[in-house]
Short mmCIF file of C-alpha atoms and ligand atoms in Angstrom, two decimals:
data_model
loop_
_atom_site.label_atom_id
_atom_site.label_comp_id
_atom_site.label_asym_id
_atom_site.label_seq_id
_atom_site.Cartn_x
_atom_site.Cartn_y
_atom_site.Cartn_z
CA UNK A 982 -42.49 9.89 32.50
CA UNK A 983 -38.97 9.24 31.91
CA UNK A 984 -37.94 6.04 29.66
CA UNK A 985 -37.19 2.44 30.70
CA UNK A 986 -33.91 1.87 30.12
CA UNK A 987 -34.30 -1.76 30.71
CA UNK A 988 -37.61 -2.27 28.55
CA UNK A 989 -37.98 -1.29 24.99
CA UNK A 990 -40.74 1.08 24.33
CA UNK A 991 -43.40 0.40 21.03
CA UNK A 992 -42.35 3.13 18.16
CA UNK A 993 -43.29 3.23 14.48
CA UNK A 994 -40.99 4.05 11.64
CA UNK A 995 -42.69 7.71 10.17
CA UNK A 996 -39.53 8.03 7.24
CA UNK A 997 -37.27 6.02 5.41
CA UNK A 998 -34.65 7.68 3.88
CA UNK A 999 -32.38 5.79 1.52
CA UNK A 1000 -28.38 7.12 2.00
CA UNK A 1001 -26.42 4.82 0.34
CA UNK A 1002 -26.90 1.50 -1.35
CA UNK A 1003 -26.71 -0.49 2.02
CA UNK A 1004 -27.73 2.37 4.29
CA UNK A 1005 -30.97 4.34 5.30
CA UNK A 1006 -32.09 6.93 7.81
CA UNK A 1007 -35.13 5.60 9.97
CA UNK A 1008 -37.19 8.30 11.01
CA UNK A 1009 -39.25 7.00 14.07
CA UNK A 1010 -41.71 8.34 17.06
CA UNK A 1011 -42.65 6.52 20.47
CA UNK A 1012 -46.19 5.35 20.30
CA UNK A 1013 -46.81 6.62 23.78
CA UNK A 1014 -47.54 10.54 23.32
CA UNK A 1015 -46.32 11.15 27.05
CA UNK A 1016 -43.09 9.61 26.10
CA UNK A 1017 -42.56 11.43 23.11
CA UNK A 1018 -42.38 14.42 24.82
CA UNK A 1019 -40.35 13.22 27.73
CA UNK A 1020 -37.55 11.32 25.64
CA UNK A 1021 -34.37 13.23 27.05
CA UNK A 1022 -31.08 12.17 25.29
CA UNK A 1023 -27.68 13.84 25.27
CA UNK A 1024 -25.65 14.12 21.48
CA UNK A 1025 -23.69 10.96 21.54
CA UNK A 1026 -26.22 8.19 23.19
CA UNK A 1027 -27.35 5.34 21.79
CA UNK A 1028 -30.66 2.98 22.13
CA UNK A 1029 -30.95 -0.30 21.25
CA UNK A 1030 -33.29 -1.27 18.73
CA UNK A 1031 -35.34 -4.20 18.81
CA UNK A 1032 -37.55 -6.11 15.84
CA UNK A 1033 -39.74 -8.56 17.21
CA UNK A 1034 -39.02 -11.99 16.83
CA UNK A 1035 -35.49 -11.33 15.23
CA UNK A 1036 -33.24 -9.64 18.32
CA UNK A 1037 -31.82 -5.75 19.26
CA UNK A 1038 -28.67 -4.27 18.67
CA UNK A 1039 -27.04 -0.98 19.29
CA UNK A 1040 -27.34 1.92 17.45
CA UNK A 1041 -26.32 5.64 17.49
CA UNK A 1042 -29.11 8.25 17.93
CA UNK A 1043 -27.97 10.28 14.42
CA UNK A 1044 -30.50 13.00 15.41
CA UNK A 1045 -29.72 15.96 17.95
CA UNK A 1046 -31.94 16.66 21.17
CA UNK A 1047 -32.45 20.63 20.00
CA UNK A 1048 -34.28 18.67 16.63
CA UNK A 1049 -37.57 18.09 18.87
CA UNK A 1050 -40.07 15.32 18.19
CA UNK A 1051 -38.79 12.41 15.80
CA UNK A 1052 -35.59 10.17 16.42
CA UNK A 1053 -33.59 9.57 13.85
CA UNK A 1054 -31.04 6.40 13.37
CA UNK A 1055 -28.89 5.86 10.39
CA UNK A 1056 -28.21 1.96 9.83
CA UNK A 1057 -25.92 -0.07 7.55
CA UNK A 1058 -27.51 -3.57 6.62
CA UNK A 1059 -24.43 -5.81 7.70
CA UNK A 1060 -26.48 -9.14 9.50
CA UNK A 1061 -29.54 -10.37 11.30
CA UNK A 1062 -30.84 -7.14 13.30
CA UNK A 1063 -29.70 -4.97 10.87
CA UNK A 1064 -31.13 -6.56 7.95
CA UNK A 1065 -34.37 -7.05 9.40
CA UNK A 1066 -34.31 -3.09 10.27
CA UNK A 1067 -33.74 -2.39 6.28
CA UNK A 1068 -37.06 -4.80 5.99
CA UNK A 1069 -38.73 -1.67 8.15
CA UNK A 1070 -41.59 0.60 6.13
CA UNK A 1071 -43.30 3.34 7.21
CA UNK A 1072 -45.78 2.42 9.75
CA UNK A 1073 -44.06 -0.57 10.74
CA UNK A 1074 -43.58 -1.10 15.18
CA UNK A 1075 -39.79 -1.34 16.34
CA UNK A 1076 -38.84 -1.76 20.09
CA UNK A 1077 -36.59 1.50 21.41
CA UNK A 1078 -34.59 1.16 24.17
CA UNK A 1079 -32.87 4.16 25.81
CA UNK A 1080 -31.25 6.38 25.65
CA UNK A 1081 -27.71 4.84 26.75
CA UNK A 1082 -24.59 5.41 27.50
CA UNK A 1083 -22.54 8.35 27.91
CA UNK A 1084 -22.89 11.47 25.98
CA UNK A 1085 -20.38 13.48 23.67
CA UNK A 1086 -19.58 16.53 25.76
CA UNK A 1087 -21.26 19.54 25.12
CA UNK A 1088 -20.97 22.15 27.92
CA UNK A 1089 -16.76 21.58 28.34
CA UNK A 1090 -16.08 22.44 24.80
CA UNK A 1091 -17.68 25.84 24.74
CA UNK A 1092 -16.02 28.84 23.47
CA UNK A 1093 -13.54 26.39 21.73
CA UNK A 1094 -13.11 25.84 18.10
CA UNK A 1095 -14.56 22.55 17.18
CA UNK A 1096 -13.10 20.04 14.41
CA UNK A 1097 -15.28 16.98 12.76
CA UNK A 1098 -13.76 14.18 11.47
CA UNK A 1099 -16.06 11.72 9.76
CA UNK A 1100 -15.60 8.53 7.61
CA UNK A 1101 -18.03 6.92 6.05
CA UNK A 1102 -21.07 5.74 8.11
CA UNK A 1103 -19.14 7.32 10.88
CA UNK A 1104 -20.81 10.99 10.41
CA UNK A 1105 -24.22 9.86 12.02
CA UNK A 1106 -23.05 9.65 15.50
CA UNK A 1107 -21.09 13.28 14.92
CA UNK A 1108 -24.09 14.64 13.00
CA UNK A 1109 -25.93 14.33 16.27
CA UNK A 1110 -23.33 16.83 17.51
CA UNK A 1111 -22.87 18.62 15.02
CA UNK A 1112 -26.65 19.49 14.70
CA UNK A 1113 -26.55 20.39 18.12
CA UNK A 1114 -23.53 23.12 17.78
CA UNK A 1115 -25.75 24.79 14.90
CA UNK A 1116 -28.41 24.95 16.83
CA UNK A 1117 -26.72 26.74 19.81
CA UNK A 1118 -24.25 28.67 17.44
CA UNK A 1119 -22.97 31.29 20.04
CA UNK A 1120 -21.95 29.19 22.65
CA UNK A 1121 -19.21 27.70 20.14
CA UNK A 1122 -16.22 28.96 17.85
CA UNK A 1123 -15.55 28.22 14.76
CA UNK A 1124 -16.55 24.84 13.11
CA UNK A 1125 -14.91 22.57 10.84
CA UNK A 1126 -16.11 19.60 8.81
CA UNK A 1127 -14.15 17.25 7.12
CA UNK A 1128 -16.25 14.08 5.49
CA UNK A 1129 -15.04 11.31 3.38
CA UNK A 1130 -16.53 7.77 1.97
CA UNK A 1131 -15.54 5.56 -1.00
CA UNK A 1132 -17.32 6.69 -3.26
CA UNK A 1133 -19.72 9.80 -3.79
CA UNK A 1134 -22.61 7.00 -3.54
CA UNK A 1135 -21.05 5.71 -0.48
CA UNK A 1136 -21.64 9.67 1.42
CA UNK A 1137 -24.25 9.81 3.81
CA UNK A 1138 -26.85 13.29 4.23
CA UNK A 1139 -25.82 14.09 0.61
CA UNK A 1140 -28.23 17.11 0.89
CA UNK A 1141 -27.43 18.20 4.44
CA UNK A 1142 -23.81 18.04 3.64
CA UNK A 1143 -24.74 20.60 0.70
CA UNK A 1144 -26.47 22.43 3.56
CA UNK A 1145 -23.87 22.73 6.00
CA UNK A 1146 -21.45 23.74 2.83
CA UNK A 1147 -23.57 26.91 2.08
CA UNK A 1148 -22.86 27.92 5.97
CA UNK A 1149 -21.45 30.51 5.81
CA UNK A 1150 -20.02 29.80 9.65
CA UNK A 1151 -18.67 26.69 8.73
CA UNK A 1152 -15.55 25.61 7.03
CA UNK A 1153 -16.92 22.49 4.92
CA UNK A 1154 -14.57 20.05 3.01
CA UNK A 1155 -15.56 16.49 1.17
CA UNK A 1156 -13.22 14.28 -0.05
CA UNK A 1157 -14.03 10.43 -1.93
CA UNK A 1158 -11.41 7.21 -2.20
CA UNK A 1159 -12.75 6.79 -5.89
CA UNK A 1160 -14.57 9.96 -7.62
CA UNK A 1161 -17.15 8.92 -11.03
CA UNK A 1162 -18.70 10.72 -13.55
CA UNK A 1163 -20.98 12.49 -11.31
CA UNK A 1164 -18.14 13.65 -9.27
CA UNK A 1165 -15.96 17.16 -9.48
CA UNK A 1166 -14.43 17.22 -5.88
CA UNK A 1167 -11.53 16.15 -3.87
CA UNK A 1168 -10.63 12.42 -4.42
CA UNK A 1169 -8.16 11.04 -1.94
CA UNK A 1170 -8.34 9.13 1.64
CA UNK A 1171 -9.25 11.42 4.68
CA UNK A 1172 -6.11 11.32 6.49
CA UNK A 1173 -4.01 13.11 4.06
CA UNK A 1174 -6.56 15.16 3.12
CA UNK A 1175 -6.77 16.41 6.43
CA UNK A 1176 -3.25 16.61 6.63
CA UNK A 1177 -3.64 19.44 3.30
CA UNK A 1178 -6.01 20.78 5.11
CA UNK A 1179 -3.63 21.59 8.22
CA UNK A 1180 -6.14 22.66 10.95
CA UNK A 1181 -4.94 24.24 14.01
CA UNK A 1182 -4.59 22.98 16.96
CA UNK A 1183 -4.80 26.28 19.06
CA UNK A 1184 -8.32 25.64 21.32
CA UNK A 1185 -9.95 23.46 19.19
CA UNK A 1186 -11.13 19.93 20.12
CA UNK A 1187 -11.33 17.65 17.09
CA UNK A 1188 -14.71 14.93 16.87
CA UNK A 1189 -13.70 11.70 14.92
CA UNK A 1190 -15.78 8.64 13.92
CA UNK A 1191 -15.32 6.29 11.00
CA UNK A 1192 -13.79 2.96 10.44
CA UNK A 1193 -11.14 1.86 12.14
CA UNK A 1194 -8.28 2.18 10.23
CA UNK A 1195 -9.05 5.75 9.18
CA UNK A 1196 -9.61 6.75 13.07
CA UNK A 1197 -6.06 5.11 13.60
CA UNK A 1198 -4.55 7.28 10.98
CA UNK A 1199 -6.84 10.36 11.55
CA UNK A 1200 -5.45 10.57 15.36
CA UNK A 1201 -1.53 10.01 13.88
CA UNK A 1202 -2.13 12.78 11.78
CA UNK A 1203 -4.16 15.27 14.10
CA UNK A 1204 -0.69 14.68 16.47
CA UNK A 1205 1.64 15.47 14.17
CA UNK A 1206 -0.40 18.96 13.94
CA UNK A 1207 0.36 19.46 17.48
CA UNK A 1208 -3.36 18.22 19.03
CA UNK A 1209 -3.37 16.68 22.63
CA UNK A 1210 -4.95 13.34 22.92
CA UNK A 1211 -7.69 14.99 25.44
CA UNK A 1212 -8.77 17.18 22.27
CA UNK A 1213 -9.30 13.89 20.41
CA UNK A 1214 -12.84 12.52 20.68
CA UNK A 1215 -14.19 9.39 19.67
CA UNK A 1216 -16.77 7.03 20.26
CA UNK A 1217 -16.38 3.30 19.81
CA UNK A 1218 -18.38 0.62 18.41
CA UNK A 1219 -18.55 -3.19 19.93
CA UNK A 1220 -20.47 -6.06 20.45
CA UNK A 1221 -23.12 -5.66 23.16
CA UNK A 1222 -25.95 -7.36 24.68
CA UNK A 1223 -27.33 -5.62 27.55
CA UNK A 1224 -26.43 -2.09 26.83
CA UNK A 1225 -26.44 -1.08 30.91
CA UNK A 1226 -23.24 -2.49 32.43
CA UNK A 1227 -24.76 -5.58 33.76
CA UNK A 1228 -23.85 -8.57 31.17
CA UNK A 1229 -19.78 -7.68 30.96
CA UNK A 1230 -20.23 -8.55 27.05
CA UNK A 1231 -18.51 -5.48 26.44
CA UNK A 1232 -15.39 -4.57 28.52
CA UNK A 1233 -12.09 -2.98 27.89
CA UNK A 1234 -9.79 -3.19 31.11
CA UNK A 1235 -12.22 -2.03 33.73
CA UNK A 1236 -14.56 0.04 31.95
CA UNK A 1237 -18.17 -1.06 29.85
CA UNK A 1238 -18.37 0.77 26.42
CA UNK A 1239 -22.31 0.51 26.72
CA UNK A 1240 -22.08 1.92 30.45
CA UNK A 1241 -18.75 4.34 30.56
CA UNK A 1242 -19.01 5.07 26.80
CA UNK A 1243 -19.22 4.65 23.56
CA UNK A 1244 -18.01 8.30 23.83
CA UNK A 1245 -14.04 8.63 24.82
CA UNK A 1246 -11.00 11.26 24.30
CA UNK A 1247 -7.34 9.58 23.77
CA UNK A 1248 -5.99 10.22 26.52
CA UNK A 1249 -8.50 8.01 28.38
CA UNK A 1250 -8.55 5.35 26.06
CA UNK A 1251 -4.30 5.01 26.36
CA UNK A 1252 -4.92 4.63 29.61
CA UNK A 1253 -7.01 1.50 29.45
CA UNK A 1254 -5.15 -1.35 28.41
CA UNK A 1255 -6.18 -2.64 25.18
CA UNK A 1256 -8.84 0.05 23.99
CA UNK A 1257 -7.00 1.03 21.54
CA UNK A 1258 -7.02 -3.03 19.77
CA UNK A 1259 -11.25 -2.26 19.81
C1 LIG B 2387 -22.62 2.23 20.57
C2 LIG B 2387 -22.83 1.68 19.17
C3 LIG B 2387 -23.40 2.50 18.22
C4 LIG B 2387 -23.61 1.99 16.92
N1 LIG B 2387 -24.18 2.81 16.00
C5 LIG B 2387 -24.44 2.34 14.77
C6 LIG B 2387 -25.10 3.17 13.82
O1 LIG B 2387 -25.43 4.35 14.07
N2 LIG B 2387 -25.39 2.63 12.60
C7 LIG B 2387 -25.04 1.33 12.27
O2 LIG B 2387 -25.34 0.90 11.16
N3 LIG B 2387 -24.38 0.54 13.15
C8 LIG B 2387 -24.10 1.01 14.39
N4 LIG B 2387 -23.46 0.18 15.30
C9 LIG B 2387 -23.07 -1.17 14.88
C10 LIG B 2387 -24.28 -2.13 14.99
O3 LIG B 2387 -24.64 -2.27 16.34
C11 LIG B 2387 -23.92 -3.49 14.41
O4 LIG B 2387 -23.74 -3.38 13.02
C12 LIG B 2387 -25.06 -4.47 14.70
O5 LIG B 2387 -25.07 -4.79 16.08
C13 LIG B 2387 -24.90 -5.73 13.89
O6 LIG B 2387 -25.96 -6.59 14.28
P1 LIG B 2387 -26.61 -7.62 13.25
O7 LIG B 2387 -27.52 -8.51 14.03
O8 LIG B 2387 -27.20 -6.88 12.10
O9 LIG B 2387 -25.35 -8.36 12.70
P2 LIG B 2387 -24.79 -9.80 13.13
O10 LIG B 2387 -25.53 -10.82 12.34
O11 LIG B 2387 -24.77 -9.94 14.62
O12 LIG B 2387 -23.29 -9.62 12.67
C14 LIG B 2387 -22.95 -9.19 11.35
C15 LIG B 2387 -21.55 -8.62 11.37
O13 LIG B 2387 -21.49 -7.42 12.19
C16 LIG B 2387 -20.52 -7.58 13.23
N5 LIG B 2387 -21.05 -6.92 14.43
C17 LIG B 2387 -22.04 -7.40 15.24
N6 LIG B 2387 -22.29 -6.53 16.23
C18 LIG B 2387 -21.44 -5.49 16.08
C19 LIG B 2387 -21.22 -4.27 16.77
N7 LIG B 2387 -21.89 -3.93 17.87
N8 LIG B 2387 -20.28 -3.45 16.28
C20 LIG B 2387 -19.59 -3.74 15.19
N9 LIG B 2387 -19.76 -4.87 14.47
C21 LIG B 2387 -20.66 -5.74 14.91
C22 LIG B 2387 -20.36 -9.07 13.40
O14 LIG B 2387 -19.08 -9.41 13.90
C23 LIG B 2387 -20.51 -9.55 11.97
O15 LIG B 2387 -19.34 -9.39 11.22
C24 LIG B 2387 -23.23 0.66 16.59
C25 LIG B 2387 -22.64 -0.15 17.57
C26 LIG B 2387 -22.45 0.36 18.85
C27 LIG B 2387 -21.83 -0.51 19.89
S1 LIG B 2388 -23.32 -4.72 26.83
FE1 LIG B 2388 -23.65 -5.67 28.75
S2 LIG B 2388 -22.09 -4.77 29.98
FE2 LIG B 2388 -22.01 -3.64 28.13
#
């Protein structure tokens, strides 16, 4: 039984996990048991979730496909769908549908060292990969993780970041705009403190996700160390409706986001005119 992309599916929420004051992991399983075992997804898809009554809207599948069983989705309260999701408690029905889109790649960047950029509310959709990579350790070099929000409230996975800093396979670094009292780390914006950090360039493809403006500078910086914009990686977020390349709601130039993304490298977004304005 493979899912209807077209149809959401019945699942119940089985965890709520608070992140941040306007943020929280859902936790959820497909009602139908065949389904639950036949839900294939790729690191990097997304599914639009649906509350009854209310309306759907797109969100990244924060879990990885090597974590078997439960989905997981991180989600920001910013409006209608969104808000109504934060009303969710355990037990509670949402509509799933999915999985969509295109995928972050995963068989291309073996043997190559892999970088992870994240701002923000932007590590879910890497975390996904990321989870992925240390669950099929040998087919990938070394990994780096750089993470930043405003404030050490504001950080998302506070205990699997402390996880994937006692790794000892992977080079872990944290950084907040605005440290507090229960803060002794790095303080400073993620650009420059990537830009300390210096990472090489030599066969590594970099992973970046966060808001806007810190992608922008991110990708200025990464090319000033000497990265090629097919070693950048990001995936974009934008209005949608359908989700499956039918309602043109989302277009840049002659490509759909929901059908031909949300997963791109730089060098295919500079060649679409106006991605880079999304
Ligand atoms: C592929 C993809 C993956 C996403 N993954 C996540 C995720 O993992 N977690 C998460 O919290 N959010 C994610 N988003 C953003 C999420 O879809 C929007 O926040 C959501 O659609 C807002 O809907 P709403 O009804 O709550 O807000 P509305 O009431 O519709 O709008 C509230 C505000 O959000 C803005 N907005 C509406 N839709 C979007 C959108 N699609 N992208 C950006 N801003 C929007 C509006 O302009 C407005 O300012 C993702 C978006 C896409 C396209
Ligand atoms: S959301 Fe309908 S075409 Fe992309």
């Amino acid at each position: 039984m493979t899912a209807n992309i077209y149809l959401p599916s019945i699942a119940t929420v089985r965890e709520v996990r608070p992140e941040t004051p306007d943020t929280s992991t859902y936790v959820v399983s497909f009602d139908d048991p065949q389904l639950r075992e036949s839900f294939a997804y790729e690191p990097g898809q997304f599914a639009e979730l649906s509350i009854f009554g209310v309306g759907e809207c797109p969100i990244g599948i924060a879990s990885s496909p090597t974590r078997e069983g439960l989905l997981e989705f991180c989600v920001r309260a910013v409006g209608t769908v969104t808000d109504a999701l934060h009303d969710l408690e355990v037990g509670d029905k949402l509509g799933v549908r999915g999985p969509l889109g295109n995928s972050w790649p995963t068989t291309e960047i073996e043997g190559k060292d892999l970088l992870f950029i994240g701002g923000g509310i932007g590590l879910p959709p890497l975390r996904s990969l990321i989870q992925y990579v240390l669950d099929n350790r040998d087919r990938y070099g070394a990994v780096q993780i750089v993470y930043g929000a405003r404030s050490p409230q504001d950080l998302v996975y506070k205990e699997e970041l402390k996880e994937w800093e006692d790794l000892p396979d992977v080079d872990f670094h944290v950084t907040v705009d605005a440290g507090d009292d229960t803060w002794d780390g790095a303080v400073g914006f993620v650009p420059p403190f990537l830009k300390d950090i210096n990472p090489s360039p030599t066969n590594k493809v970099a992973f970046t996700c966060g808001p806007p403006i810190m992608i922008k500078l991110v990708v200025e910086a990464l090319e000033e160390m000497g990265y090629a914009d097919a070693d950048i990686i990001t995936t974009l977020e934008m209005k949608m409706k359908c989700g499956v390349g039918k309602c043109g709601r989302c277009n840049i130039g002659d490509k759909y986001i929901c059908r031909d993304g949300p997963v791109f490298s730089f060098e295919e977004l500079r060649s679409i005119p106006g991605a880079l304005e999304v």
